[in-house]
Short mmCIF file of C-alpha atoms in Angstrom, two decimals:
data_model
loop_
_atom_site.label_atom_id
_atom_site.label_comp_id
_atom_site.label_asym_id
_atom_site.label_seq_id
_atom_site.Cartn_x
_atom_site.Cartn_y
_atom_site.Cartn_z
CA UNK A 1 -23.58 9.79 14.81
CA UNK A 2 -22.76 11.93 17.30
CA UNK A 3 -20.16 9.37 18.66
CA UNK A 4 -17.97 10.48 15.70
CA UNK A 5 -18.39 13.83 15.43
CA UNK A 6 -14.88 15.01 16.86
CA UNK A 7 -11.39 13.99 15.85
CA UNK A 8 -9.58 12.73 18.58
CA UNK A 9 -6.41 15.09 19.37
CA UNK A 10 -3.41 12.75 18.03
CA UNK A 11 -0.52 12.57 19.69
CA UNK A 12 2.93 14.19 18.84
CA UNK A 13 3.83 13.07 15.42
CA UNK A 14 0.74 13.74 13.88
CA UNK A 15 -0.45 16.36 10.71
CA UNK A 16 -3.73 18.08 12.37
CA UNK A 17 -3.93 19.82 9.19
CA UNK A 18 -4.53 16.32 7.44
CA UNK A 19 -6.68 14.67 9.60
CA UNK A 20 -8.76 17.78 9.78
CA UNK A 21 -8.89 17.42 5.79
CA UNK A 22 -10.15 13.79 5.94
CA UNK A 23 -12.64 14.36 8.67
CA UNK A 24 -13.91 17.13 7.09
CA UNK A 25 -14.33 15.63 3.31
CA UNK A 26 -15.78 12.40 5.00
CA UNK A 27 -18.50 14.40 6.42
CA UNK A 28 -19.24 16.18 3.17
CA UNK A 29 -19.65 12.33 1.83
CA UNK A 30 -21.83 11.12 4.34
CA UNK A 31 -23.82 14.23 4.46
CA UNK A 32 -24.44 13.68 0.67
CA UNK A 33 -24.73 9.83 1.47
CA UNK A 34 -27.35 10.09 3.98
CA UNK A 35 -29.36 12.85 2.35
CA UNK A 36 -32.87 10.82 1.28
CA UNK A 37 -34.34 13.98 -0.36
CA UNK A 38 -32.01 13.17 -3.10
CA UNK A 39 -32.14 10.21 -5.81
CA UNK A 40 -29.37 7.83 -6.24
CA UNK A 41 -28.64 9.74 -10.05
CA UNK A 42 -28.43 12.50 -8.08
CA UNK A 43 -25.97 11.60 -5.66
CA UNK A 44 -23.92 10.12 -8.15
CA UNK A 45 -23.70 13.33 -9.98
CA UNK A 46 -22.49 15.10 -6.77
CA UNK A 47 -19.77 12.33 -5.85
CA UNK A 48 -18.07 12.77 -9.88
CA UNK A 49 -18.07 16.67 -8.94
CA UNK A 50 -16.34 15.74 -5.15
CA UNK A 51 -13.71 13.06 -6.68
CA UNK A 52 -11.46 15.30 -7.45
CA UNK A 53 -11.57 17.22 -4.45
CA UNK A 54 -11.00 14.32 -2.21
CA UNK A 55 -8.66 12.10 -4.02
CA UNK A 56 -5.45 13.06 -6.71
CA UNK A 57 -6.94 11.19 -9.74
CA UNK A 58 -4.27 12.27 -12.01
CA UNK A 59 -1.17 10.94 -10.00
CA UNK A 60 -3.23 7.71 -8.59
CA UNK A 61 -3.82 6.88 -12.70
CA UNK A 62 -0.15 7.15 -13.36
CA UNK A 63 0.76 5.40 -10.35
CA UNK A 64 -1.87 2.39 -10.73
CA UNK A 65 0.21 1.61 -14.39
CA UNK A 66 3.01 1.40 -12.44
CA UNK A 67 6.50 1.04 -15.10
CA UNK A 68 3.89 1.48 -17.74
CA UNK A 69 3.35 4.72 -17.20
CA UNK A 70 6.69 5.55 -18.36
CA UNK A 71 5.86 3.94 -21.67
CA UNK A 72 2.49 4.30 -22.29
CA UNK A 73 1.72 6.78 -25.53
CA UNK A 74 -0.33 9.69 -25.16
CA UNK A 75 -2.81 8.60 -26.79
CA UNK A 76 -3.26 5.50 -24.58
CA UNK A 77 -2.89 7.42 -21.30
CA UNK A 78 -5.85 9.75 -22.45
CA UNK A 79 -7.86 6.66 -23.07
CA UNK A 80 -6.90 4.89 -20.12
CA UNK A 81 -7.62 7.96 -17.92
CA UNK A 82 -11.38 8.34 -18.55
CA UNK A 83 -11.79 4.16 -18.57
CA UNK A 84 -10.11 4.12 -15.09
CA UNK A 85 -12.26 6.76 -13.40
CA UNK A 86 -15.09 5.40 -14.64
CA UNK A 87 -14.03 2.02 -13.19
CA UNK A 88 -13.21 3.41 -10.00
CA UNK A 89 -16.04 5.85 -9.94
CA UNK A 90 -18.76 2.36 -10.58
CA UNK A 91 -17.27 0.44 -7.41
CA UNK A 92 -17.98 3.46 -5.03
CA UNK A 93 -21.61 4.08 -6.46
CA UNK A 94 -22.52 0.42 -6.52
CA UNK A 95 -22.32 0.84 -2.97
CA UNK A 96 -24.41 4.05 -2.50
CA UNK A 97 -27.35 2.25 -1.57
CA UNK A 98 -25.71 0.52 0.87
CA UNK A 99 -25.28 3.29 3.53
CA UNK A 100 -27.15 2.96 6.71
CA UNK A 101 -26.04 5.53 8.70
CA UNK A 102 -22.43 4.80 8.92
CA UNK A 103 -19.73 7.66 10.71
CA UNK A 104 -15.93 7.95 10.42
CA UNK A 105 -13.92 9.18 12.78
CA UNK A 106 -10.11 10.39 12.76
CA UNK A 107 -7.83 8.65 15.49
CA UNK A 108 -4.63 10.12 14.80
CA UNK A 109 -2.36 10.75 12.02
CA UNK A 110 1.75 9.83 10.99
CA UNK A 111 3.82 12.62 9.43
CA UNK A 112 5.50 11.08 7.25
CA UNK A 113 7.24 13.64 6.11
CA UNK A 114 5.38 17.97 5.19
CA UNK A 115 2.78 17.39 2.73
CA UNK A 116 2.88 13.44 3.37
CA UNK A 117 0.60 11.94 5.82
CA UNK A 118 -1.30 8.87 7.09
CA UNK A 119 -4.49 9.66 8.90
CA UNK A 120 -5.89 6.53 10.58
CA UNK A 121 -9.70 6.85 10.93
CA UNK A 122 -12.38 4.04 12.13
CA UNK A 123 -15.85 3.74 10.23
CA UNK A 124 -18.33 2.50 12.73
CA UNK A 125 -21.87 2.90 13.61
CA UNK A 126 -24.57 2.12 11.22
CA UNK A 127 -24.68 -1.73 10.17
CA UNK A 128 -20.96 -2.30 11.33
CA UNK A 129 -20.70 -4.19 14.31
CA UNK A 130 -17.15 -3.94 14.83
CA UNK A 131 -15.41 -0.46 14.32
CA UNK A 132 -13.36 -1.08 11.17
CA UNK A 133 -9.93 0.91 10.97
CA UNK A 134 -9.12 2.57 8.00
CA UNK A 135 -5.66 4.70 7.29
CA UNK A 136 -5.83 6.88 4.62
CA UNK A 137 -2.46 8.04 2.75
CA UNK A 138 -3.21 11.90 2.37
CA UNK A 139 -0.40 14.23 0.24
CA UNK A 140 -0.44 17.92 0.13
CA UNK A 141 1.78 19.50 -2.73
CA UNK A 142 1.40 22.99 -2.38
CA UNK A 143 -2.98 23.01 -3.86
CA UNK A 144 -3.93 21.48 -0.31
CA UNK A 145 -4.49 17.41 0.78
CA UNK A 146 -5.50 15.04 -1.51
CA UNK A 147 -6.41 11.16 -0.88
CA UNK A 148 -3.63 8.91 -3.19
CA UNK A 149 -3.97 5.50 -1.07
CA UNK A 150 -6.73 3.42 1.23
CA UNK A 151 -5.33 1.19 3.74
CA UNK A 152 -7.62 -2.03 5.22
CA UNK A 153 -6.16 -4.62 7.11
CA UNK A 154 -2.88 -3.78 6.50
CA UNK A 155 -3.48 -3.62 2.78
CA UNK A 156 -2.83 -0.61 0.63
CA UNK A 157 -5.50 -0.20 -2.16
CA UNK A 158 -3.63 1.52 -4.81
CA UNK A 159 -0.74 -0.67 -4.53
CA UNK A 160 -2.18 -3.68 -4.87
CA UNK A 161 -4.54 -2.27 -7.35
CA UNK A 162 -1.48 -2.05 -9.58
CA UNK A 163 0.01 -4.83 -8.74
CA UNK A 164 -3.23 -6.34 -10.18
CA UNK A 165 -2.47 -3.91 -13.50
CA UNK A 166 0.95 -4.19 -14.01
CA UNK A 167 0.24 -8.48 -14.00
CA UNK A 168 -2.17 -7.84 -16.77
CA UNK A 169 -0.42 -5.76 -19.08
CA UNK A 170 2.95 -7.98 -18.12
CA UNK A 171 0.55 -11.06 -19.04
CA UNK A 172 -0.17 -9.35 -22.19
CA UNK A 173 3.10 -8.82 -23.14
CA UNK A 174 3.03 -5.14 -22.34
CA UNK A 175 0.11 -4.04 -24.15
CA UNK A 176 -1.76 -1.40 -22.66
CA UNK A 177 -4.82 -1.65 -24.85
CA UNK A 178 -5.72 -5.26 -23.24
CA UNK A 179 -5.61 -3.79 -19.86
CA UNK A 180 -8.56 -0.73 -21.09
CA UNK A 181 -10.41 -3.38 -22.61
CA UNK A 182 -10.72 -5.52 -20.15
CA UNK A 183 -12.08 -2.32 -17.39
CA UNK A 184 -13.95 -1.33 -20.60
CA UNK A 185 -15.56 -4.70 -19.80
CA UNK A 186 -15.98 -4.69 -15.94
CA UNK A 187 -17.84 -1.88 -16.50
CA UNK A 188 -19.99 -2.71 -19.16
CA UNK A 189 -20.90 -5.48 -16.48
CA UNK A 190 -21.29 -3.84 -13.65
CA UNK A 191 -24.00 -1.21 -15.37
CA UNK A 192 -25.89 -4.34 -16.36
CA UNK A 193 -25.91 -5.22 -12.70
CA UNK A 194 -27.14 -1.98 -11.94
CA UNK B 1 55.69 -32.76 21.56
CA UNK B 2 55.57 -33.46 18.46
CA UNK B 3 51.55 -34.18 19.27
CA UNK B 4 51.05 -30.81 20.48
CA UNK B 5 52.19 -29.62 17.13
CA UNK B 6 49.76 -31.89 14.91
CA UNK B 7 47.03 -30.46 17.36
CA UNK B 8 47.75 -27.12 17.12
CA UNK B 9 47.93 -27.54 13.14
CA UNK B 10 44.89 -29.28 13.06
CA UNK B 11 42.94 -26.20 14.87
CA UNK B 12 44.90 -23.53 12.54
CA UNK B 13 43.59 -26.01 9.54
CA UNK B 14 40.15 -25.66 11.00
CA UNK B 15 39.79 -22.31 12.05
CA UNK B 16 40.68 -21.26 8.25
CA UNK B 17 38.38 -23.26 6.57
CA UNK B 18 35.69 -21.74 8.53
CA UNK B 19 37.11 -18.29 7.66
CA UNK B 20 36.77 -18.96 4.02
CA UNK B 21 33.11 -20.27 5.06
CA UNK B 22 32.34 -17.19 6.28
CA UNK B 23 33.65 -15.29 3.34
CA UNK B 24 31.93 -17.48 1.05
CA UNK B 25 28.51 -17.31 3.27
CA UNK B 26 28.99 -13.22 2.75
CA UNK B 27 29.61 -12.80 -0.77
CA UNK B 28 26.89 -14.89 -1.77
CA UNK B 29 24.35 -13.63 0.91
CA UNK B 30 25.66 -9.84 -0.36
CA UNK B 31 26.17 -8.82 3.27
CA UNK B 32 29.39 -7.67 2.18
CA UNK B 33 29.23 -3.74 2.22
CA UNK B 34 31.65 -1.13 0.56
CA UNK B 35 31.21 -2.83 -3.21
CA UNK B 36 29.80 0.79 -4.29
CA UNK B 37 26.48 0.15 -4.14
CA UNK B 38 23.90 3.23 -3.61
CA UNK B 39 22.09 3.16 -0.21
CA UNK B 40 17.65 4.50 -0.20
CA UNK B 41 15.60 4.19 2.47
CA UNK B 42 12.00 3.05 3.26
CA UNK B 43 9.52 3.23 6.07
CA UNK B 44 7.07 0.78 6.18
CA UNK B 45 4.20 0.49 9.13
CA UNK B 46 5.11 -3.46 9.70
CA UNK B 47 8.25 -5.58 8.93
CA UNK B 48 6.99 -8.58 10.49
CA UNK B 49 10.24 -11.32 10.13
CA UNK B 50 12.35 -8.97 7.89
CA UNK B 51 15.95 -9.08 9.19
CA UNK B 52 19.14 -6.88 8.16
CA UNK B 53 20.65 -9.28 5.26
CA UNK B 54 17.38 -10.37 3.80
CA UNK B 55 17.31 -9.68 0.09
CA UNK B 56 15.99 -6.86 -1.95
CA UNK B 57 14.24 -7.99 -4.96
CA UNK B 58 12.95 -7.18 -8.11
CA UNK B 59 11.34 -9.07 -10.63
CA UNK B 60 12.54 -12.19 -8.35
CA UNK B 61 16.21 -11.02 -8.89
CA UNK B 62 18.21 -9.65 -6.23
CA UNK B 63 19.32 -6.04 -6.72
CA UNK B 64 20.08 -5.34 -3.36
CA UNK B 65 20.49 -6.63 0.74
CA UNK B 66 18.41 -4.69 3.97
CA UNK B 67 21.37 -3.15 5.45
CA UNK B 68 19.87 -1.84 8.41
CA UNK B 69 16.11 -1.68 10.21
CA UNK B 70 15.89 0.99 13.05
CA UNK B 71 12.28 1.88 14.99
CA UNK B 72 11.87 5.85 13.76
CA UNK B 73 11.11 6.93 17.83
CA UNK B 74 8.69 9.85 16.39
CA UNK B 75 6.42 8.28 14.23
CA UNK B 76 6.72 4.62 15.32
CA UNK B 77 7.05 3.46 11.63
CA UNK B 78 10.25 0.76 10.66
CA UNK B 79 13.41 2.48 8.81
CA UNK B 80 15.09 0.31 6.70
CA UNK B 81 18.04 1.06 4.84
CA UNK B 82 18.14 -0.40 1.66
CA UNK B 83 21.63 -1.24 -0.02
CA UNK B 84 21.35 -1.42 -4.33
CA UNK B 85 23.31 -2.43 -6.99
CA UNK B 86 24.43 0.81 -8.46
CA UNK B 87 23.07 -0.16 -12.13
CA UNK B 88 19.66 -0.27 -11.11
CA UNK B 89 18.25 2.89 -10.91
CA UNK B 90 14.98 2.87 -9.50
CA UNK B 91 12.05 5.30 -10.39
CA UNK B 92 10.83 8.03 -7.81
CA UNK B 93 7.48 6.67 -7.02
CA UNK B 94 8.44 3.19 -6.73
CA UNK B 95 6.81 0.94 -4.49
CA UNK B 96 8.30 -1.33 -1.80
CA UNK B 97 6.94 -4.21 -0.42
CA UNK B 98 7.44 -6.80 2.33
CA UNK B 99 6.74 -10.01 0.54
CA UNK B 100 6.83 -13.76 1.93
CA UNK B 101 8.92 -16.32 -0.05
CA UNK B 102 6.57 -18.49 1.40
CA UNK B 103 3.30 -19.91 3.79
CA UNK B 104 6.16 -20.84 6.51
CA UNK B 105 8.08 -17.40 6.56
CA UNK B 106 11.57 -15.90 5.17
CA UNK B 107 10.39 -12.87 3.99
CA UNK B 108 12.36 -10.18 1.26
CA UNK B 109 11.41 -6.76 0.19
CA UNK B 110 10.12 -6.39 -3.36
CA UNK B 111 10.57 -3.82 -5.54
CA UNK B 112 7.94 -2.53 -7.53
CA UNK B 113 9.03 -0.01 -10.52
CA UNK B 114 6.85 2.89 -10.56
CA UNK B 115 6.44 5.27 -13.74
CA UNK B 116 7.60 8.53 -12.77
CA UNK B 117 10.15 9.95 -15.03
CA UNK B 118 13.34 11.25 -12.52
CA UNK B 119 14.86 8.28 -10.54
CA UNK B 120 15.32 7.91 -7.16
CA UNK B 121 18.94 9.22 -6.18
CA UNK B 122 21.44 7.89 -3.42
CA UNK B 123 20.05 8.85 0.27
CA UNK B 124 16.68 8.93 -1.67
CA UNK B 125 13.31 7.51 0.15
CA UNK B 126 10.87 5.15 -1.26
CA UNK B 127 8.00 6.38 -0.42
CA UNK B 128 5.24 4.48 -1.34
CA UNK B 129 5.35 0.86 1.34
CA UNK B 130 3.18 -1.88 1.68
CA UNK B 131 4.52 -3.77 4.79
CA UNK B 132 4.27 -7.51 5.65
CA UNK B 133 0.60 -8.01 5.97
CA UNK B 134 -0.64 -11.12 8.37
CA UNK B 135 -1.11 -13.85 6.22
CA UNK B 136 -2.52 -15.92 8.98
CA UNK B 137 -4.92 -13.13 10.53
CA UNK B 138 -6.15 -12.73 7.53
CA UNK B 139 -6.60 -16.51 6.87
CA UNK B 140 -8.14 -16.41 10.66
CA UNK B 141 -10.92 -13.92 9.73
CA UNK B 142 -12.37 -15.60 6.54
CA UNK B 143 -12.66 -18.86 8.39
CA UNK B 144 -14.34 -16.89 11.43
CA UNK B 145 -16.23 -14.33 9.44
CA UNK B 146 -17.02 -11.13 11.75
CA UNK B 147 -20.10 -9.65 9.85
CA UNK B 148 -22.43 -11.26 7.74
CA UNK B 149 -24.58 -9.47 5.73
CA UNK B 150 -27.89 -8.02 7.47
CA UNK B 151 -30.33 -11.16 6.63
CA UNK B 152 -28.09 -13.34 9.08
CA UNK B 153 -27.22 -10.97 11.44
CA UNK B 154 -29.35 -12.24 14.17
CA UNK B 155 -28.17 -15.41 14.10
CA UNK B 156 -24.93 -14.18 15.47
CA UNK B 157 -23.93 -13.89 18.99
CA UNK B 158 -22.69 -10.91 20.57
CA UNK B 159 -19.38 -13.11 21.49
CA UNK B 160 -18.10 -12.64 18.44
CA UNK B 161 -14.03 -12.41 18.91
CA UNK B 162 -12.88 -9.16 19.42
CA UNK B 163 -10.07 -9.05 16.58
CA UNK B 164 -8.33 -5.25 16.52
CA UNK B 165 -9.17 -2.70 18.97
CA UNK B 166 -8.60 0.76 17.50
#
């Protein structure tokens, strides 16, 4: 652990404000992660309370319906809301048993633009053999940096994640309601699996 | 004489048709600039194969050409300038993409509508970017897989390839 205890000063076009954000929530995580004095329910309680500290759920909702959102009806969006964050909220806790001592560590950052950033990080240590790099796409609009977007290989999560949306509402001819039942399903299945 | 003459003719004849070629070539590639359309930008973190002229799509039609790619010197991310058809307009938090028309290459950027309710205006940015992701890497890793779970980790080497260094 101690290996990644510091950020690593980025060069020039860096945000040190945002990388100091991401190293300092990822520490919050793993101190919660690695605690063993605390149960699994427990731990899962304290990651619902730290969601919405780390990431924007609100705008990563509207953006994951992509033209939809535009559309959707109130109604709809209310329901989709709480179906979504308890979709997203099930993937990340299926994994809570799975930390062995893990560490990230910030390698630098890209302004994008004030208030946009991309902080590049590497998880290592633990059972990783190879130190996997992770960006993560950080805004700040005026109430301080918030996660929208996880980048793996290249890949942006969010934006494939609606990518995979957007093809099942097109598929089903633009109807919302097919999309929440279906998470309403993936979850029901992934409790069972608990 | 006379010869001269039919060989000069002959190269005028020639050199026009391949001026009408070109124009042709143009206006159906949509390299042609100054037909009014409105001009956003996007950065993405890899272009791979995209090339100025390669096609801006959306929904698999064409709504607009790469006009330009430039290296932005302070945050080493691609600039490319994207020129639209002035009756699309595009929403703010619309996504662009580097996608491949297919396994062998020739690559376009894709537009992905977003859902926010202003549009994006002329000079605009797109801010949200997937770039070209590689294909083959990729492919190269899940033949050759790194890290397998715990139970089989000892039956792994320690020469396992070296893939991205942070």
């Amino acid at each position: 652990m101690a290996a990644f205890a510091q950020a690593a000063a980025g060069r020039g076009g860096g945000d040190p404000s945002a990388e100091q954000f991401v190293q300092t929530e990822a520490q919050k995580i793993i101190a919660v992660l690695a605690d063993k004095g605390k149960s699994k329910a427990e731990k899962e309680k304290i990651f619902r309370q730290l969601v919405d500290q780390v990431a924007d759920v609100p705008k990563v909702t509207n953006f994951v319906l992509g033209r939809y959102a535009r559309t959707i009806t109130p109604a709809q969006h209310q329901e989709f809301s709480t179906v979504f964050r308890e979709y997203a909220e099930n993937v990340y806790q299926s994994r809570i048993d799975s930390y062995h001592g893990e560490g990230l560590k910030v390698t630098g950052s890209v302004a994008r633009k004030p208030g946009d950033a991309v902080v590049n990080t590497v998880i290592g240590g633990g059972q990783i053999r190879q130190p996997l790099p992770v960006s993560w796409r950080v805004l700040n609009t005026g109430g301080g940096w918030r996660v929208v977007d996880v980048q793996f290989k290249g890949v942006w999560l969010a934006i494939t994640e609606q990518q995979d949306f957007v093809s099942t509402i097109d598929k089903a001819g633009g109807n919302v309601d097919v999309l929440i039942a279906q998470l309403k399903r993936d979850i029901q299945q992934q409790n069972a699996g608990k | 004489m006379n010869d001269q003459w039919a060989e000069t003719g002959m190269g005028m004849i020639v050199l026009a048709v391949a001026a009408i070629f070109l124009i042709y070539a143009f206006s159906v590639g949509g390299v042609a600039t100054g037909r009014g359309g409105y001009e956003v930008s996007a950065r993405f973190d890899q272009v791979g194969s995209l090339a100025a002229g390669d096609a801006v799509k959306l929904a698999g039609v064409k709504i607009g050409t790469v006009s330009k790619i430039t290296l932005d010197p302070k945050t080493f991310l691609a600039k490319t300038n994207l020129d639209l058809d002035p009756t699309v307009k595009l929403p703010a938090d619309s996504t662009a993409k580097i996608t491949s028309d297919s396994l062998l290459g020739g690559v376009h950027v894709t537009i992905e509508p977003g859902g926010s309710a202003s549009d994006l205006k002329a000079g605009g940015e797109i801010e949200n970017t997937q770039g070209a992701v590689d294909l083959f890497g990729l492919i190269g890793q899940v033949m050759r897989p790194q890290s397998a779970g715990p139970a089989t980790a000892s039956g792994e080497a320690a020469g396992s390839p070296a893939t991205q260094a942070p």
